[in-house]
GROMACS .gro file of C-alpha atoms in nm:
model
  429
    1UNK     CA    1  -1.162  -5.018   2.004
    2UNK     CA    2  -1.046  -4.835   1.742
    3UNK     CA    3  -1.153  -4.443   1.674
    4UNK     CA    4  -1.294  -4.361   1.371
    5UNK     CA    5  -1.182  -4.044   1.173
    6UNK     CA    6  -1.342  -3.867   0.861
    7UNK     CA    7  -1.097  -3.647   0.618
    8UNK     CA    8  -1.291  -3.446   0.358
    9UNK     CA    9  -1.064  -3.326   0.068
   10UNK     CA   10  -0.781  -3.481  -0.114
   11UNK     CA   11  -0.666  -3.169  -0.198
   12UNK     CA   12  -0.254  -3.090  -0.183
   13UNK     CA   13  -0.206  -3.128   0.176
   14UNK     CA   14  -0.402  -3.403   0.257
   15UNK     CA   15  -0.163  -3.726   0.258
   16UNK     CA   16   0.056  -3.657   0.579
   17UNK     CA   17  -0.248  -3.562   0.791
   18UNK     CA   18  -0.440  -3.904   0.659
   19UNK     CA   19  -0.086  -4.094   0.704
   20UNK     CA   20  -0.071  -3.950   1.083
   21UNK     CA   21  -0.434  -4.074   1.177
   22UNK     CA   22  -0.363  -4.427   1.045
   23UNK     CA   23  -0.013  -4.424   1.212
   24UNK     CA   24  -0.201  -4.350   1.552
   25UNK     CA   25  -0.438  -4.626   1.494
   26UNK     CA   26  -0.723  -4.456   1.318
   27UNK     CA   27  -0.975  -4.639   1.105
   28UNK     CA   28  -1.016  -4.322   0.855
   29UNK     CA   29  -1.236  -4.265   0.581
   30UNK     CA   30  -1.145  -4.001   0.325
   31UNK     CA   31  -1.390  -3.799   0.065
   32UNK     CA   32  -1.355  -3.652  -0.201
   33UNK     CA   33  -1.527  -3.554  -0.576
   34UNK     CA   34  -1.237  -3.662  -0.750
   35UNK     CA   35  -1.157  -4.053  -0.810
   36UNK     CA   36  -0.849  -4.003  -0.939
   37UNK     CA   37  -0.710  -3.863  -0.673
   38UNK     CA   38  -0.904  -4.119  -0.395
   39UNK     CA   39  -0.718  -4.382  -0.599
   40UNK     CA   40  -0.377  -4.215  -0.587
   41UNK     CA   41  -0.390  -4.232  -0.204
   42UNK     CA   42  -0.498  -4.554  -0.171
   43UNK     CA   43  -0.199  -4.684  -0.391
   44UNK     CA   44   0.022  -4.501  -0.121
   45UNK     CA   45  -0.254  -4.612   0.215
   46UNK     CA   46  -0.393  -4.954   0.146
   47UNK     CA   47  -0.545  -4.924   0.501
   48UNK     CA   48  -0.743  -4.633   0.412
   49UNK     CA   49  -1.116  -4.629   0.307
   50UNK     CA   50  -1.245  -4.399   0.060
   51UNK     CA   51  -1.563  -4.220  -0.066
   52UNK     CA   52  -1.633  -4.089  -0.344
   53UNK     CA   53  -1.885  -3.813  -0.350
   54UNK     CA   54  -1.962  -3.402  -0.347
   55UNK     CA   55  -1.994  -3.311  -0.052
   56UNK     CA   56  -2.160  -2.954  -0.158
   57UNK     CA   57  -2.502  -3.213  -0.345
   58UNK     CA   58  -2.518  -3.502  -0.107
   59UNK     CA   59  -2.591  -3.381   0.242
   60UNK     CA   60  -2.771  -3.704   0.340
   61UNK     CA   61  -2.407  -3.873   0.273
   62UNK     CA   62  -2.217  -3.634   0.438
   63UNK     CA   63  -2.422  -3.683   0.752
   64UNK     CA   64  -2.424  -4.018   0.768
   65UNK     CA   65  -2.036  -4.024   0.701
   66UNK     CA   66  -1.983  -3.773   1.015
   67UNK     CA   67  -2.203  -4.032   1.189
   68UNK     CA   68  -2.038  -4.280   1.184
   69UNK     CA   69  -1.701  -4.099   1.261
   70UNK     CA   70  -1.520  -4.012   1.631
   71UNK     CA   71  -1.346  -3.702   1.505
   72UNK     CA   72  -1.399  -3.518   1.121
   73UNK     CA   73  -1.084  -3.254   0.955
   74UNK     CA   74  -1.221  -3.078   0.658
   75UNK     CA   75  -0.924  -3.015   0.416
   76UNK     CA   76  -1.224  -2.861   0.164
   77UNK     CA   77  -1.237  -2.486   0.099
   78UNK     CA   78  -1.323  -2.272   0.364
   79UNK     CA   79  -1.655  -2.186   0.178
   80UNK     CA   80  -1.817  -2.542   0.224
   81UNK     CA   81  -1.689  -2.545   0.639
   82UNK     CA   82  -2.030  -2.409   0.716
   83UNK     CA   83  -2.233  -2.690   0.661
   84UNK     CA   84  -1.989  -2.928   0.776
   85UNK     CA   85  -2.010  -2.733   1.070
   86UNK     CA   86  -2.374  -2.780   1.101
   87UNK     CA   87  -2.328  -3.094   1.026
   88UNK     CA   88  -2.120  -3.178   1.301
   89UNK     CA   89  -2.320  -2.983   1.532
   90UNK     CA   90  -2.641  -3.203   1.436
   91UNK     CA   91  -2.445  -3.522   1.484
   92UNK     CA   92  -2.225  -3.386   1.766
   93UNK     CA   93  -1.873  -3.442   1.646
   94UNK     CA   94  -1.585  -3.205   1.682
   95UNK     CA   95  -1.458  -3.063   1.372
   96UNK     CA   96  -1.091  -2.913   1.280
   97UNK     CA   97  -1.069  -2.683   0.989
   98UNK     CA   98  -0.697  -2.554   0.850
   99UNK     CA   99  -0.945  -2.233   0.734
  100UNK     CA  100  -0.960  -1.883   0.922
  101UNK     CA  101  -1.276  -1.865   1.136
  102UNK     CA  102  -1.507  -1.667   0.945
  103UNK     CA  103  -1.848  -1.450   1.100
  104UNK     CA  104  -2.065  -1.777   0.956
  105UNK     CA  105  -1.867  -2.005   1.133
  106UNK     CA  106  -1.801  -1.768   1.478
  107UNK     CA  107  -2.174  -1.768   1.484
  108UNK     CA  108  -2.229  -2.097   1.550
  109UNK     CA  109  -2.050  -2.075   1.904
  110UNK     CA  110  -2.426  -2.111   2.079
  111UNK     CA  111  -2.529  -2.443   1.867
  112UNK     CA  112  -2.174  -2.550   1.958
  113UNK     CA  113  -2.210  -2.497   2.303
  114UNK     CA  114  -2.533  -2.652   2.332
  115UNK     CA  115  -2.446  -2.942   2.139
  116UNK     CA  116  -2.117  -2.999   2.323
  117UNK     CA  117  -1.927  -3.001   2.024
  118UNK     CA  118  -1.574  -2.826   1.967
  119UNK     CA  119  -1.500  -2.658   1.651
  120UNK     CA  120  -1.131  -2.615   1.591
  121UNK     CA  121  -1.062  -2.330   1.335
  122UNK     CA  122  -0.697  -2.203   1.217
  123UNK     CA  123  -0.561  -2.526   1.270
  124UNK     CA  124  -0.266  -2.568   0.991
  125UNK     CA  125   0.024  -2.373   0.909
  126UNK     CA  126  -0.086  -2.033   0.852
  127UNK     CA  127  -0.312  -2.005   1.025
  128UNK     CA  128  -0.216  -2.261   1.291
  129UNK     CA  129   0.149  -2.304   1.354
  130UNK     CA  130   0.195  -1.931   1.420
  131UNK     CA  131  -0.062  -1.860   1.651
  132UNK     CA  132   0.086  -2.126   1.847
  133UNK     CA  133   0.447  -1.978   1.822
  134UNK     CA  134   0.256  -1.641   1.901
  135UNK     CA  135   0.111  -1.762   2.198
  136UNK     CA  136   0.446  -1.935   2.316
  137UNK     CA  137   0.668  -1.620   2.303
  138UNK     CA  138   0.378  -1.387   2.463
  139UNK     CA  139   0.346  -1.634   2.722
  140UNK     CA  140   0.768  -1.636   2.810
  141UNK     CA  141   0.761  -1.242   2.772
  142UNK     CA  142   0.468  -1.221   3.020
  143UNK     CA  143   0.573  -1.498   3.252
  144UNK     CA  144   0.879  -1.224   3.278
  145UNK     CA  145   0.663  -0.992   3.391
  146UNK     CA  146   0.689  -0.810   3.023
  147UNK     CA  147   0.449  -0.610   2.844
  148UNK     CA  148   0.384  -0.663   2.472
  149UNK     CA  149   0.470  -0.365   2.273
  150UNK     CA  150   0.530  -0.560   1.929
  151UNK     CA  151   0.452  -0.887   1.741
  152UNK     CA  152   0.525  -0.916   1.380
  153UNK     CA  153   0.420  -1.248   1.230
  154UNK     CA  154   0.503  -1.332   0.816
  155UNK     CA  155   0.483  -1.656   0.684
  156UNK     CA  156   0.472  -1.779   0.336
  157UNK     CA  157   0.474  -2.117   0.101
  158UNK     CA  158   0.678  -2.075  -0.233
  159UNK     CA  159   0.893  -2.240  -0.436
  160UNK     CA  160   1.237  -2.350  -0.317
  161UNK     CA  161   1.497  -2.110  -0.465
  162UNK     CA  162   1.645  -2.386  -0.724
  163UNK     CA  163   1.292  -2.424  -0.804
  164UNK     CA  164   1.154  -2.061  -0.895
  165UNK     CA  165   1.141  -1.991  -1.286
  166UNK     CA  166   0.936  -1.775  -1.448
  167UNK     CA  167   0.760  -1.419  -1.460
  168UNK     CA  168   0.511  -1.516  -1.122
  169UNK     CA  169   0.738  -1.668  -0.923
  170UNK     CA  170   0.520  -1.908  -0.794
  171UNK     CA  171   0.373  -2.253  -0.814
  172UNK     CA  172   0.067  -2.402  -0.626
  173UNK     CA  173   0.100  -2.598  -0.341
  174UNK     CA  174  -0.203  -2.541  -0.209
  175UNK     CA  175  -0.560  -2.449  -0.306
  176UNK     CA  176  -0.470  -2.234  -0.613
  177UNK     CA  177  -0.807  -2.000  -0.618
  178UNK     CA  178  -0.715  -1.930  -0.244
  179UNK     CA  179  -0.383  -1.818  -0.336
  180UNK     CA  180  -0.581  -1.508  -0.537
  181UNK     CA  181  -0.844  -1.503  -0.295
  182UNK     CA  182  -0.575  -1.439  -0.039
  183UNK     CA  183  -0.411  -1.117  -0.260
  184UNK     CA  184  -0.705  -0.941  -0.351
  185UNK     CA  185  -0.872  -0.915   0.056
  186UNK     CA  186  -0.799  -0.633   0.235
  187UNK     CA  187  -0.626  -0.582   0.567
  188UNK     CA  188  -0.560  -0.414   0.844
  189UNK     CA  189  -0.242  -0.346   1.085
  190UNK     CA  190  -0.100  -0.143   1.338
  191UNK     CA  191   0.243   0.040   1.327
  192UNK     CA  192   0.366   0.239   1.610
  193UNK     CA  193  -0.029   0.323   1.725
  194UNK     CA  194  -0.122   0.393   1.411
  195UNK     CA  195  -0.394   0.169   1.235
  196UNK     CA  196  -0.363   0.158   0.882
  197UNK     CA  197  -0.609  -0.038   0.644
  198UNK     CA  198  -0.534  -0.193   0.258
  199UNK     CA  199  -0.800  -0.191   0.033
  200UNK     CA  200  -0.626  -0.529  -0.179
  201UNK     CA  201  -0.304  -0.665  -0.037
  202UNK     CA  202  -0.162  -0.728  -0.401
  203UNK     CA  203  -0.098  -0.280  -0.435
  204UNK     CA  204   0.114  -0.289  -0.120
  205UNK     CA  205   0.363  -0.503  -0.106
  206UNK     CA  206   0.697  -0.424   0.109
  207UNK     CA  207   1.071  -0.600   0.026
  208UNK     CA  208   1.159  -0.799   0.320
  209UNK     CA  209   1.455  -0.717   0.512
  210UNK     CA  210   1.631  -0.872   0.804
  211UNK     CA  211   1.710  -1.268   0.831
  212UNK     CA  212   1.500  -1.367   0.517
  213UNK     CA  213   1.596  -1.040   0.343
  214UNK     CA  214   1.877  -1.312   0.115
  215UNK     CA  215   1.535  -1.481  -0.024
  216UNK     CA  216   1.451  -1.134  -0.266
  217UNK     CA  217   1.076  -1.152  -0.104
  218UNK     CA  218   0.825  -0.912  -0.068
  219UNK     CA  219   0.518  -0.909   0.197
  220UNK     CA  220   0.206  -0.844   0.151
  221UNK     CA  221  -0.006  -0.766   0.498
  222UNK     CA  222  -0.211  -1.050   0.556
  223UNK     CA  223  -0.619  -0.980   0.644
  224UNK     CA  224  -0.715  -0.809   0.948
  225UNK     CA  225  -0.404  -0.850   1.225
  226UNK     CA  226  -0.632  -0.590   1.481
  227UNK     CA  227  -0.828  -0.915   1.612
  228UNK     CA  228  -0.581  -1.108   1.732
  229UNK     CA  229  -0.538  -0.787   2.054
  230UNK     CA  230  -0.781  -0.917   2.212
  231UNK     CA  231  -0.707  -1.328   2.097
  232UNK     CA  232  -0.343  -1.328   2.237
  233UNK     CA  233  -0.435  -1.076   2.509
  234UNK     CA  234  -0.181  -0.815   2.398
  235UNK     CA  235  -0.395  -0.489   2.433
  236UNK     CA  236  -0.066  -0.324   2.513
  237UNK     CA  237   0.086  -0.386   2.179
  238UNK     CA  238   0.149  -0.083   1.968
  239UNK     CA  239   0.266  -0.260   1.673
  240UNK     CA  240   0.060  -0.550   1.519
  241UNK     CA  241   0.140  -0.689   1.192
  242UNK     CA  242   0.069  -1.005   1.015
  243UNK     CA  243   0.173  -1.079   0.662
  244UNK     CA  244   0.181  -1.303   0.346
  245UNK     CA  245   0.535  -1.378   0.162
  246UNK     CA  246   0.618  -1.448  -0.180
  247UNK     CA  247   0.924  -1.310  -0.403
  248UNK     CA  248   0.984  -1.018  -0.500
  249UNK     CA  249   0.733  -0.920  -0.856
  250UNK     CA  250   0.475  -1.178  -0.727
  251UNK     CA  251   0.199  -0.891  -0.631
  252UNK     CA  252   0.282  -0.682  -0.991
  253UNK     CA  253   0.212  -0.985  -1.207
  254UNK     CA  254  -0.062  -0.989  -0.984
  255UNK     CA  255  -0.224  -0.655  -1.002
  256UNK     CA  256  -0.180  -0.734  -1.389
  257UNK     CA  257  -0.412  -0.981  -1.368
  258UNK     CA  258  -0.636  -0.827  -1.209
  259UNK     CA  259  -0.619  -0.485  -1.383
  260UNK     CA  260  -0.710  -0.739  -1.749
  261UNK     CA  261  -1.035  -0.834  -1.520
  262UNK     CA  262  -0.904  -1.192  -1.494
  263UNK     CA  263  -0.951  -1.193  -1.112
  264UNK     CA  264  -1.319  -1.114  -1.144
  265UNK     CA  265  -1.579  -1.359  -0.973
  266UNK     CA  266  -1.880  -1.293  -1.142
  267UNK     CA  267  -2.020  -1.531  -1.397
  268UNK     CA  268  -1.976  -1.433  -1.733
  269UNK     CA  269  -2.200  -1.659  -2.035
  270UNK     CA  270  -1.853  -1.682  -2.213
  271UNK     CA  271  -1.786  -1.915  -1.947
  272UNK     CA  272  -2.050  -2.152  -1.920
  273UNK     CA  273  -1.989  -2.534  -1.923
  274UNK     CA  274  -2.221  -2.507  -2.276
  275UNK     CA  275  -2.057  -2.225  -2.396
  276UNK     CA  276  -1.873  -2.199  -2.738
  277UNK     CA  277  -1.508  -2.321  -2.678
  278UNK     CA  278  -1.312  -2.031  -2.616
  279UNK     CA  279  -0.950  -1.931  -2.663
  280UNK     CA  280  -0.719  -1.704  -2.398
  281UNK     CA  281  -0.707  -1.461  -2.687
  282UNK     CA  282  -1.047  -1.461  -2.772
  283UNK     CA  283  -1.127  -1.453  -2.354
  284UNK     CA  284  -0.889  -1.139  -2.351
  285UNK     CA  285  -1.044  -0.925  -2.646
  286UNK     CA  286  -1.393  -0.971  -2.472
  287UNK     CA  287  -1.265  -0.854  -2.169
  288UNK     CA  288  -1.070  -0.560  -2.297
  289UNK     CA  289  -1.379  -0.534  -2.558
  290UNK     CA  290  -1.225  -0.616  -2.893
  291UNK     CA  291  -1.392  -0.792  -3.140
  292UNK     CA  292  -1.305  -1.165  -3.097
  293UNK     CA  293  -1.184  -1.160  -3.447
  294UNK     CA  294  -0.905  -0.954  -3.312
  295UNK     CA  295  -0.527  -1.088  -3.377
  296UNK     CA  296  -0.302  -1.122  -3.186
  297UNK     CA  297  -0.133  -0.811  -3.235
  298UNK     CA  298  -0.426  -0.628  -3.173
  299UNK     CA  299  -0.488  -0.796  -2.850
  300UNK     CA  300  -0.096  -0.737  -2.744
  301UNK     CA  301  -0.116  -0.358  -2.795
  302UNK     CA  302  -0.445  -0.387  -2.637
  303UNK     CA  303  -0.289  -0.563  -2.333
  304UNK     CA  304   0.035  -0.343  -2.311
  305UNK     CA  305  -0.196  -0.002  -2.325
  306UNK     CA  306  -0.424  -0.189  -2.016
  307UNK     CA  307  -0.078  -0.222  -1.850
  308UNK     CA  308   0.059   0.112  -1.833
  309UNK     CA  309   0.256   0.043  -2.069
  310UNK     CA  310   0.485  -0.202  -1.921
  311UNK     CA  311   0.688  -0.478  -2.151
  312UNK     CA  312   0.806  -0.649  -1.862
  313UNK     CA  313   0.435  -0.739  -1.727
  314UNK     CA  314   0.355  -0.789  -2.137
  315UNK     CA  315   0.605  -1.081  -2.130
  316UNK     CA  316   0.393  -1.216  -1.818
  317UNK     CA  317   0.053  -1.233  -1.969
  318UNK     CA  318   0.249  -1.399  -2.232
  319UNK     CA  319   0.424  -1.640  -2.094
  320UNK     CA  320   0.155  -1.771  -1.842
  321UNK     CA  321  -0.037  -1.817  -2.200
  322UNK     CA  322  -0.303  -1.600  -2.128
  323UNK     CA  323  -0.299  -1.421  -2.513
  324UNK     CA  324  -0.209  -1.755  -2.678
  325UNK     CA  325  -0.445  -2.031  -2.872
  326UNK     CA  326  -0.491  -2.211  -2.620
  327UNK     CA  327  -0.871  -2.365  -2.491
  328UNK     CA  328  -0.964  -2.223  -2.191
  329UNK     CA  329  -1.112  -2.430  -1.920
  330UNK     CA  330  -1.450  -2.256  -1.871
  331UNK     CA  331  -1.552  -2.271  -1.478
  332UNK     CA  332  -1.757  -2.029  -1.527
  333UNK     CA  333  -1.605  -1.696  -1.326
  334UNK     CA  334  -1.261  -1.574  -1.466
  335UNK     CA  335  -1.137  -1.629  -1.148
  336UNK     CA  336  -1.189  -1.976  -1.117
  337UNK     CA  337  -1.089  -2.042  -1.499
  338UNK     CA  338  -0.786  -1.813  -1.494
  339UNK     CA  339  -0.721  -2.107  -1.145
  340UNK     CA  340  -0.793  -2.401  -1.317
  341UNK     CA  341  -0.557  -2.334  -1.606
  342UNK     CA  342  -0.268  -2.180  -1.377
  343UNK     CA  343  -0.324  -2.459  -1.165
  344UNK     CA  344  -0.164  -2.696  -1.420
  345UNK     CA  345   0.078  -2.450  -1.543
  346UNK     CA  346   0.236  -2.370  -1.289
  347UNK     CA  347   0.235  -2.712  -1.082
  348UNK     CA  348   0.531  -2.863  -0.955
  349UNK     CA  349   0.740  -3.048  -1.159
  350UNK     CA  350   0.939  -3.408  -1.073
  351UNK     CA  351   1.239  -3.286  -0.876
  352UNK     CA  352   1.148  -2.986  -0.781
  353UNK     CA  353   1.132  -2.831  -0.424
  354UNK     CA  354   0.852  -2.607  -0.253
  355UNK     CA  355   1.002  -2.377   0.092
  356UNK     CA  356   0.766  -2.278   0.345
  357UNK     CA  357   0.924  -1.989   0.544
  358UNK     CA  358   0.783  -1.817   0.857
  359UNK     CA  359   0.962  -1.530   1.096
  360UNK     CA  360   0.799  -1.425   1.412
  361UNK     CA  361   0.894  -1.135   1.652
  362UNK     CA  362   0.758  -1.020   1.997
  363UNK     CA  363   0.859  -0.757   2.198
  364UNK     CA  364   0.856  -0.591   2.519
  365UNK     CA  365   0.966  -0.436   2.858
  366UNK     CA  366   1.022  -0.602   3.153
  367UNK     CA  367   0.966  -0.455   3.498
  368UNK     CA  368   1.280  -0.300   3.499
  369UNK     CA  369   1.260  -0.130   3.151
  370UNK     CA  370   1.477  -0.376   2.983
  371UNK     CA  371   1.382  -0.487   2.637
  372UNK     CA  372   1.287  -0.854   2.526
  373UNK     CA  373   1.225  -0.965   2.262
  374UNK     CA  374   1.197  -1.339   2.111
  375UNK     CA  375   1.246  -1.470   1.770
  376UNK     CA  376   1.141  -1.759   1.570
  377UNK     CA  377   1.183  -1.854   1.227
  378UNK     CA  378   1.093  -2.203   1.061
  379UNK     CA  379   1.254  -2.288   0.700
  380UNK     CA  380   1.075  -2.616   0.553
  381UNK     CA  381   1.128  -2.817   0.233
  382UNK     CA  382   0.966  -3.070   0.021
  383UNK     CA  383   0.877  -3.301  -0.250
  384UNK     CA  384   0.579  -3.197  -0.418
  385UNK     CA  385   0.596  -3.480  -0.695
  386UNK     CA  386   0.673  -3.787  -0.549
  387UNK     CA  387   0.711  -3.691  -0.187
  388UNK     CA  388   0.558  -3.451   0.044
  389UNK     CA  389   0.545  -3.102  -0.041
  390UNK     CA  390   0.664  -2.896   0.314
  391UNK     CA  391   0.311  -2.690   0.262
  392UNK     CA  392   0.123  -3.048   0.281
  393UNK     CA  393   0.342  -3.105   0.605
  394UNK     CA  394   0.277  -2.775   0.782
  395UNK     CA  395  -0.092  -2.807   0.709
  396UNK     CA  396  -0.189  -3.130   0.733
  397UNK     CA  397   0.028  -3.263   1.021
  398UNK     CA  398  -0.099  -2.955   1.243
  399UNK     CA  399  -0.434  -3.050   1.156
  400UNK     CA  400  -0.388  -3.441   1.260
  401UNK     CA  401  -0.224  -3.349   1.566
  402UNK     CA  402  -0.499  -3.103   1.663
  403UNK     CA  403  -0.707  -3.425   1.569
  404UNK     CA  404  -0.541  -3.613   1.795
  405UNK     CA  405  -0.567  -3.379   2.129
  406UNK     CA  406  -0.959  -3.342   2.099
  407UNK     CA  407  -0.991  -3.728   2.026
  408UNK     CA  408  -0.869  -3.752   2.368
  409UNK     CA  409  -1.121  -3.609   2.563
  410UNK     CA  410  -0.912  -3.453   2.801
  411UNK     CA  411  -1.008  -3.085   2.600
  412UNK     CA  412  -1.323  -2.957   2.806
  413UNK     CA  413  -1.349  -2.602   2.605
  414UNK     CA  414  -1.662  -2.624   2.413
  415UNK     CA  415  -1.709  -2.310   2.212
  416UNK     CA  416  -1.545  -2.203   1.841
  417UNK     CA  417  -1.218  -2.220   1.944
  418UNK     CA  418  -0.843  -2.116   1.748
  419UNK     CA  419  -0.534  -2.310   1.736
  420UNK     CA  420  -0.394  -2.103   1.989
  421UNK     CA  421  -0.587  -2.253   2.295
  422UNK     CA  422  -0.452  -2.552   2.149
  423UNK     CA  423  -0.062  -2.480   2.260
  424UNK     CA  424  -0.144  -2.313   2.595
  425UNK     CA  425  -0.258  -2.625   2.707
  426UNK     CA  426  -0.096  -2.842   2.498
  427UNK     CA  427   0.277  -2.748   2.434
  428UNK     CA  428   0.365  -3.004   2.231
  429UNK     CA  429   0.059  -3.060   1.999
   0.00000   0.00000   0.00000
């Protein structure tokens, strides 16, 4: 008989993990808010069934949806995984996120437990894929007989050389508030011994040098890289460092943003879905508190003087449209408005390739003082428009195959569990 599997989110890497499921037999349901997009995927999966409904209003649904199901993925953002969770727990399905496992979500190991229930967190690309590479070169370098002294992970999803234009450097290919999210947390690392902590991401970033040092990127450290001592059992490495990349000026249009209070996520009554319809320009000489009768000269100067000064970052604001006529979608926070409206600015267009690169080093010395060390790098690309984007691969084909493992029963660990556990039992997963 045939399993039963539950996808919530049709988000921008969905497709290849729902096309996996029904290529392995799957009868799989997939949810979402939007119909548009439920309808897209069926024109491209007849087999699949959909459901259309918001997950975050209809818990009764949800529940009875997970019911039904053998195995759920939640492709949603990592803020509604909680009560999926729950959910799961309460119904006793196993659950694979793409998402980092947050405090809320580690805290539910005892419910897990009890319930017999496996929650898979970290399960995509990044995180995912290179805790799995992690775990395979600390494994060779310790079946040596090696010591860890260093692992340095980066990993990044941009577009494709041929593909980058303008002052960001970037287009979405995945959850575009997340990309934000991702630049303004802070982090932590170690270098030689030596911790060292980043208040926002987006005010460090390094150039990259070495085999992607032809790509122009920069790095910015990605959240706290001190945890995963303990995860990958490498107490004795000295040098920890995880990291995000994107091309070089990415983090200074950035900091822009945020430094105009456009990265703010508090709700402001200017943003209300029964507010006034506002302009960018009018949006900007609130923020930088002009009068919103304020040309857009005024607002320019105003804009430059909030900038240090700099034409070059001037020419940004500009050109992503942020001081121009243009209706604003209100969604409330700037944030999540400044999102919606880069979202479609900065999407893909027809032709056009997205790159997913990743580098990983560890090293170490073996018994006899000899160094090791092991190197991986991954270069993907894709479709977005009319394909598959290589983000939608990375992430959603991990998460399938995850899927997959637990659906077979053979995986006895019942606690919150990361990807990594995944690939030291599991090589090939």
């Amino acid at each position: 008989m045939s399993k039963k599997a539950l996808v919530l989110g049709t988000g921008l890497v969905s497709r290849p993990c729902l096309e996996t499921l029904l290529k392995y037999g799957f009868l799989t349901t997939c949810v979402s808010v939007i119909q548009e997009e439920l309808d897209d995927l069926l024109k491209a999966l007849p087999s699949l069934k959909t459901a259309r409904l918001d997950v975050s209003k209809d818990r009764e649904s949800v529940e009875n949806l997970v019911k039904e199901s053998d195995i759920v993925i939640s492709l949603l953002p990592c803020f509604l995984h909680h009560e999926i969770a729950l959910i799961c727990i309460e119904e006793r399905k196993d659950l694979v996120t793409a998402s980092y496992v947050d405090e809320a979500m580690k805290n539910l190991h005892p419910k897990a437990v009890a319930a017999g229930v496996t929650i898979l967190g970290e399960a995509g690309l990044d995180p995912g894929i290179d805790h799995m590479l992690a775990m395979k070169c600390v494994d060779a370098l310790k079946e040596s007989g090696g010591q860890v002294s260093e692992l340095r992970s980066v990993c990044g999803g941009i577009p494709a050389e041929e593909s980058n234009s303008g002052c960001m450097k970037y287009k979405f290919s995945w959850y575009p508030k997340g990309v934000f999210t991702s630049a303004l947390q802070p982090a932590k690392c170690c270098l030689d011994g030596k911790t060292v902590e980043y208040k926002a991401v987006y005010e460090v970033p390094e150039n990259v040098t070495g085999i992607l040092e032809h790509y122009n990127l920069e790095c910015l450290p990605n959240r706290d890289a001190l945890k995963y001592r303990d995860i990958y059992s490498i107490q004795t490495a000295s040098t920890l460092f995880r990291g995000t990349l994107r091309y070089q000026g990415f983090s200074k249009v950035v900091k822009s943003l945020s430094s105009l209070g456009l990265l703010e996520q508090s709700a402001l009554p200017e943003l209300a879905i029964n507010s006034p319809d506002l302009t960018w320009k009018d949006f900007l000489a609130i923020l930088l508190k002009l009068p919103t009768s304020s040309t857009k000269e005024d607002v320019d100067k105003a804009v430059l003087e909030k900038l240090n000064n700099d034409p070059e970052q001037l020419r940004a604001v500009t050109e992503l449209q942020l001081i121009s006529d243009k209706a604003l979608p209100k969604k409330t926070t700037p944030l999540d408005t400044l999102s919606a409206h880069l979202a479609e600015l900065l999407a893909y267009e027809p032709g056009e390739q997205d790159l997913v690169l990743m580098y990983l080093k560890v090293s170490g010395k073996l018994p006899s003082g000899q160094l090791r060390s092991y190197e991986v790098s991954m270069e993907e690309k894709g479709t977005p428009v009319g394909g598959q984007s290589a983000m939608s691969r990375t992430v959603g084909l991990t998460a399938a195959a995850c899927a997959l493992v637990l659906s077979e029963g053979t995986f006895g660990v019942l606690v919150i569990l990361l990807s990594i556990v995944l690939i030291k039992k599991h090589g090939d997963c």
